[in-house]
Amino acid sequence: MKLFLTIFFLLIMCFPAYSYIDPGTGSMLLYAIIGISAALLYAFKGYFYKLKSKITGKGYSLDSDLTEYDFVFYSEGKVYWNVFSPMLESLDKYGKKCIYLTSSSDDPGLSYKADNVKSKYIGEGVKAATYLNNVKADIVTMTTPQLDILTLKKSKKVKHYSYVFHAPTDIGIYGKFAFDNFDSILCVGNHQVVHIREFEEKRGTNPKKLFETGCTYYDVLLKKEQRTEKNQKPVILVAPTWGDNSLLAKFGFNILKPLLTEKYKIILRPHPQMYISQKKLIEEIKRESSNYSNLVWDDKPSGEDSMNESDILISDLSGIIFDYSFVFKKPVISIDAPIIDTGLELEDMSQDKLWELNTRDKLGKLVKEENISNLPAYVEELLMLFGKENIENIIEESIYNFGKTGDVAAKQLIELKESLKK
Amino acid sequence: MVEILYYIFIFPLESGMRFVLIHTYNLFNNYGIAIILMSLVVNIVLLPLYYLAEHWQGKEREIRKKMQPELDKINNAFKGEKRYYYTKAIYKRFNYHPINSIRVSFGFLIQVPFFVAAYHFLSHYDGIAGVSFLFINDLSQPDRLLSFNNVVINILPFIMTVVNILSAYIYTKNLGKNDKVQLWLLALLFLLLLYNLPSALVLYWTLNNVFSLIKNTLSVYVFKVKSLT
């Protein structure tokens, strides 16, 4: 209908080409022509992408009615199972019916056995989006940001969308408009609450219900943490984030070379997303490091083995620096390089406010990018001088309900469900 | 089909114009003055609608101005499908759709039937054939006021253009360079389009421009409107 109207008006505009025009009208005419062309292009693009996702998601447009479940969870991949499992365990205990939808065919959640919890594999990418865009449910909780921004849309048949943070990291490092369209958010710490509210005010979006929840997967990680003696020759875990701000993207093999030359055992654990989004970089580093037998790659879904085995972590802004510090209480070296904020929420907030930037130097040592060749010396120095006292204070100040989050989250979701009934 | 459209949109206006022209002619016994008064009546009728259109255009520009920094960031960071989706998210937040820009053209669209009516009426109106007014010999013909050897030049379209450019100068006083250049070029384009039409029509349109100039001058210099948009 809109397209028809556009064409109709465009035809009308051509009709009086011979007639008089004054400057005001001329301005309107030009404005209209530019606007109409933009509208047409915009409409065309919209139809094209809609068609594209219909074709690629064909056969998955299931009209799934999940209203028999109290809660629906969606996980983008198996790495997030530990975010959901503590909640699911508690909800099962309270007799609430849940379904766990996942985009990993080998998600541990698929073999999880509980009286009230079912699980289901719904495919990846567009296929998963097509399924979710048509689902019927009361509350859908997910770790996937940017709802209703990219291909994952809000289903008209879902009453409430809830986001659950999977790291204590601040909202600035997420993609544009990451949380704008959720109805509620289970937050890890006060910094997230403060900044979400600031964005709501700045953008004039509806205030969301924000829960003081905590980091659910810390419950799991704490159980897996084993107190081990320090290794004689330090074992170093290198675990960068993915994307432009990854230290592997910025420094490549140069970050590993001085450490490998000093014969430290290095466990390299790139962010799981890197194997998908930055394949070439991974291949390049594999090629360059092939002669070093002291480099071990870790691509397990969960990183607790490496975190247990290692003595120190080198990373960037990845959320792992907080897991390592808060749960394993070991020192962290963060590489201080300028943050590329293109396409991130950070473009709309001051970098000085970013919680991780103000916190990471307290977890160990912050090393300037020009000093990365001195990393071996910093490792030795930090292992000698590191004290854990600071860490407890940071947890107390910044993380809600540390170690007992799953149950808190479950109770909050039940409360939410009750409030929706009213 | 065209005939039906004519009787719905054009005929009533044409009848109104005919009514005004004939009655003012009866009053002053002068077709030149009658055309001037007809143009004045049409402009007064259009004034509130034109004001509404200006208001809408101003609103549209304001929203676009607010959105622009956000859109720039998106265009800088993304291409293709992602750029489309992020842009859509921004439009949604600002409650905007590019189709809204059609509303802006209302000011133009509302004038279209008046133009067509004037054109249809004056180019077929026998009363003005052979009638002179001021320096114009025949209102039903181009003015042909200057001639060098075999080259004949019409003067009235140039007068209309001068008024048009003056009006554009005042209208675009607070606008960007692009807006100015576009409007000046349009003034020149319409000089070419109207050059050979009957001088009664050019006179009518020149007066429309004079009223537009007065309106713009009053807005900018008397009522101190910061920007006409």
mmCIF file with all atom_site columns, N, CA and C in Angstrom, chain A residues 234-261:
data_model
loop_
_atom_site.group_PDB
_atom_site.id
_atom_site.type_symbol
_atom_site.label_atom_id
_atom_site.label_alt_id
_atom_site.label_comp_id
_atom_site.label_asym_id
_atom_site.label_entity_id
_atom_site.label_seq_id
_atom_site.pdbx_PDB_ins_code
_atom_site.Cartn_x
_atom_site.Cartn_y
_atom_site.Cartn_z
_atom_site.occupancy
_atom_site.B_iso_or_equiv
_atom_site.pdbx_formal_charge
_atom_site.auth_seq_id
_atom_site.auth_comp_id
_atom_site.auth_asym_id
_atom_site.auth_atom_id
_atom_site.pdbx_PDB_model_num
ATOM 1  N N  . PRO A 1 234 ? 55.808 -20.669 35.448 1.00 0.00 ? 234 PRO A N  1
ATOM 2  C CA . PRO A 1 234 ? 54.428 -20.199 35.294 1.00 0.00 ? 234 PRO A CA 1
ATOM 3  C C  . PRO A 1 234 ? 53.760 -20.628 33.993 1.00 0.00 ? 234 PRO A C  1
ATOM 4  N N  . VAL A 1 235 ? 52.495 -21.042 34.114 1.00 0.00 ? 235 VAL A N  1
ATOM 5  C CA . VAL A 1 235 ? 51.673 -21.340 32.931 1.00 0.00 ? 235 VAL A CA 1
ATOM 6  C C  . VAL A 1 235 ? 50.800 -20.104 32.675 1.00 0.00 ? 235 VAL A C  1
ATOM 7  N N  . ILE A 1 236 ? 50.845 -19.611 31.432 1.00 0.00 ? 236 ILE A N  1
ATOM 8  C CA . ILE A 1 236 ? 50.146 -18.365 31.118 1.00 0.00 ? 236 ILE A CA 1
ATOM 9  C C  . ILE A 1 236 ? 48.950 -18.648 30.223 1.00 0.00 ? 236 ILE A C  1
ATOM 10 N N  . LEU A 1 237 ? 47.806 -18.149 30.657 1.00 0.00 ? 237 LEU A N  1
ATOM 11 C CA . LEU A 1 237 ? 46.605 -18.263 29.826 1.00 0.00 ? 237 LEU A CA 1
ATOM 12 C C  . LEU A 1 237 ? 46.434 -16.951 29.047 1.00 0.00 ? 237 LEU A C  1
ATOM 13 N N  . VAL A 1 238 ? 46.349 -17.059 27.730 1.00 0.00 ? 238 VAL A N  1
ATOM 14 C CA . VAL A 1 238 ? 46.091 -15.866 26.912 1.00 0.00 ? 238 VAL A CA 1
ATOM 15 C C  . VAL A 1 238 ? 44.685 -16.023 26.336 1.00 0.00 ? 238 VAL A C  1
ATOM 16 N N  . ALA A 1 239 ? 43.784 -15.157 26.767 1.00 0.00 ? 239 ALA A N  1
ATOM 17 C CA . ALA A 1 239 ? 42.371 -15.324 26.360 1.00 0.00 ? 239 ALA A CA 1
ATOM 18 C C  . ALA A 1 239 ? 41.791 -13.978 25.938 1.00 0.00 ? 239 ALA A C  1
ATOM 19 N N  . PRO A 1 240 ? 41.902 -13.661 24.661 1.00 0.00 ? 240 PRO A N  1
ATOM 20 C CA . PRO A 1 240 ? 41.398 -12.363 24.204 1.00 0.00 ? 240 PRO A CA 1
ATOM 21 C C  . PRO A 1 240 ? 39.928 -12.393 23.844 1.00 0.00 ? 240 PRO A C  1
ATOM 22 N N  . THR A 1 241 ? 39.346 -11.211 23.731 1.00 0.00 ? 241 THR A N  1
ATOM 23 C CA . THR A 1 241 ? 37.983 -11.089 23.250 1.00 0.00 ? 241 THR A CA 1
ATOM 24 C C  . THR A 1 241 ? 37.996 -11.242 21.724 1.00 0.00 ? 241 THR A C  1
ATOM 25 N N  . TRP A 1 242 ? 36.853 -11.058 21.079 1.00 0.00 ? 242 TRP A N  1
ATOM 26 C CA . TRP A 1 242 ? 36.824 -11.147 19.619 1.00 0.00 ? 242 TRP A CA 1
ATOM 27 C C  . TRP A 1 242 ? 36.518 -9.761  19.038 1.00 0.00 ? 242 TRP A C  1
ATOM 28 N N  . GLY A 1 243 ? 36.620 -9.652  17.755 1.00 0.00 ? 243 GLY A N  1
ATOM 29 C CA . GLY A 1 243 ? 36.328 -8.365  17.102 1.00 0.00 ? 243 GLY A CA 1
ATOM 30 C C  . GLY A 1 243 ? 37.547 -7.467  17.014 1.00 0.00 ? 243 GLY A C  1
ATOM 31 N N  . ASP A 1 244 ? 37.311 -6.200  16.688 1.00 0.00 ? 244 ASP A N  1
ATOM 32 C CA . ASP A 1 244 ? 38.409 -5.259  16.452 1.00 0.00 ? 244 ASP A CA 1
ATOM 33 C C  . ASP A 1 244 ? 39.239 -4.990  17.702 1.00 0.00 ? 244 ASP A C  1
ATOM 34 N N  . ASN A 1 245 ? 38.627 -5.141  18.868 1.00 0.00 ? 245 ASN A N  1
ATOM 35 C CA . ASN A 1 245 ? 39.341 -4.828  20.104 1.00 0.00 ? 245 ASN A CA 1
ATOM 36 C C  . ASN A 1 245 ? 40.098 -6.017  20.693 1.00 0.00 ? 245 ASN A C  1
ATOM 37 N N  . SER A 1 246 ? 40.079 -7.152  19.993 1.00 0.00 ? 246 SER A N  1
ATOM 38 C CA . SER A 1 246 ? 40.801 -8.325  20.469 1.00 0.00 ? 246 SER A CA 1
ATOM 39 C C  . SER A 1 246 ? 42.296 -8.053  20.375 1.00 0.00 ? 246 SER A C  1
ATOM 40 N N  . LEU A 1 247 ? 43.065 -8.465  21.410 1.00 0.00 ? 247 LEU A N  1
ATOM 41 C CA . LEU A 1 247 ? 44.511 -8.225  21.326 1.00 0.00 ? 247 LEU A CA 1
ATOM 42 C C  . LEU A 1 247 ? 45.139 -9.055  20.216 1.00 0.00 ? 247 LEU A C  1
ATOM 43 N N  . LEU A 1 248 ? 44.497 -10.145 19.823 1.00 0.00 ? 248 LEU A N  1
ATOM 44 C CA . LEU A 1 248 ? 45.021 -10.911 18.684 1.00 0.00 ? 248 LEU A CA 1
ATOM 45 C C  . LEU A 1 248 ? 44.818 -10.132 17.389 1.00 0.00 ? 248 LEU A C  1
ATOM 46 N N  . ALA A 1 249 ? 43.676 -9.416  17.283 1.00 0.00 ? 249 ALA A N  1
ATOM 47 C CA . ALA A 1 249 ? 43.428 -8.615  16.078 1.00 0.00 ? 249 ALA A CA 1
ATOM 48 C C  . ALA A 1 249 ? 44.387 -7.438  16.024 1.00 0.00 ? 249 ALA A C  1
ATOM 49 N N  . LYS A 1 250 ? 44.722 -6.900  17.195 1.00 0.00 ? 250 LYS A N  1
ATOM 50 C CA . LYS A 1 250 ? 45.576 -5.706  17.224 1.00 0.00 ? 250 LYS A CA 1
ATOM 51 C C  . LYS A 1 250 ? 47.057 -6.044  17.084 1.00 0.00 ? 250 LYS A C  1
ATOM 52 N N  . PHE A 1 251 ? 47.525 -7.111  17.760 1.00 0.00 ? 251 PHE A N  1
ATOM 53 C CA . PHE A 1 251 ? 48.966 -7.389  17.781 1.00 0.00 ? 251 PHE A CA 1
ATOM 54 C C  . PHE A 1 251 ? 49.342 -8.685  17.082 1.00 0.00 ? 251 PHE A C  1
ATOM 55 N N  . GLY A 1 252 ? 48.388 -9.519  16.770 1.00 0.00 ? 252 GLY A N  1
ATOM 56 C CA . GLY A 1 252 ? 48.663 -10.783 16.091 1.00 0.00 ? 252 GLY A CA 1
ATOM 57 C C  . GLY A 1 252 ? 49.610 -11.658 16.898 1.00 0.00 ? 252 GLY A C  1
ATOM 58 N N  . PHE A 1 253 ? 50.506 -12.295 16.230 1.00 0.00 ? 253 PHE A N  1
ATOM 59 C CA . PHE A 1 253 ? 51.419 -13.234 16.868 1.00 0.00 ? 253 PHE A CA 1
ATOM 60 C C  . PHE A 1 253 ? 52.407 -12.512 17.798 1.00 0.00 ? 253 PHE A C  1
ATOM 61 N N  . ASN A 1 254 ? 52.625 -11.197 17.570 1.00 0.00 ? 254 ASN A N  1
ATOM 62 C CA . ASN A 1 254 ? 53.592 -10.428 18.367 1.00 0.00 ? 254 ASN A CA 1
ATOM 63 C C  . ASN A 1 254 ? 53.317 -10.457 19.861 1.00 0.00 ? 254 ASN A C  1
ATOM 64 N N  . ILE A 1 255 ? 52.074 -10.674 20.232 1.00 0.00 ? 255 ILE A N  1
ATOM 65 C CA . ILE A 1 255 ? 51.740 -10.700 21.658 1.00 0.00 ? 255 ILE A CA 1
ATOM 66 C C  . ILE A 1 255 ? 52.230 -12.008 22.286 1.00 0.00 ? 255 ILE A C  1
ATOM 67 N N  . LEU A 1 256 ? 52.294 -13.071 21.486 1.00 0.00 ? 256 LEU A N  1
ATOM 68 C CA . LEU A 1 256 ? 52.657 -14.395 22.010 1.00 0.00 ? 256 LEU A CA 1
ATOM 69 C C  . LEU A 1 256 ? 54.165 -14.656 21.943 1.00 0.00 ? 256 LEU A C  1
ATOM 70 N N  . LYS A 1 257 ? 54.798 -14.081 20.941 1.00 0.00 ? 257 LYS A N  1
ATOM 71 C CA . LYS A 1 257 ? 56.191 -14.422 20.639 1.00 0.00 ? 257 LYS A CA 1
ATOM 72 C C  . LYS A 1 257 ? 57.162 -14.254 21.821 1.00 0.00 ? 257 LYS A C  1
ATOM 73 N N  . PRO A 1 258 ? 57.172 -13.076 22.512 1.00 0.00 ? 258 PRO A N  1
ATOM 74 C CA . PRO A 1 258 ? 58.138 -12.939 23.612 1.00 0.00 ? 258 PRO A CA 1
ATOM 75 C C  . PRO A 1 258 ? 57.930 -13.979 24.709 1.00 0.00 ? 258 PRO A C  1
ATOM 76 N N  . LEU A 1 259 ? 56.693 -14.380 24.933 1.00 0.00 ? 259 LEU A N  1
ATOM 77 C CA . LEU A 1 259 ? 56.396 -15.356 25.988 1.00 0.00 ? 259 LEU A CA 1
ATOM 78 C C  . LEU A 1 259 ? 56.801 -16.762 25.561 1.00 0.00 ? 259 LEU A C  1
ATOM 79 N N  . LEU A 1 260 ? 56.541 -17.080 24.287 1.00 0.00 ? 260 LEU A N  1
ATOM 80 C CA . LEU A 1 260 ? 56.897 -18.409 23.779 1.00 0.00 ? 260 LEU A CA 1
ATOM 81 C C  . LEU A 1 260 ? 58.419 -18.565 23.741 1.00 0.00 ? 260 LEU A C  1
ATOM 82 N N  . THR A 1 261 ? 59.109 -17.480 23.407 1.00 0.00 ? 261 THR A N  1
ATOM 83 C CA . THR A 1 261 ? 60.566 -17.530 23.333 1.00 0.00 ? 261 THR A CA 1
ATOM 84 C C  . THR A 1 261 ? 61.161 -17.787 24.718 1.00 0.00 ? 261 THR A C  1
#
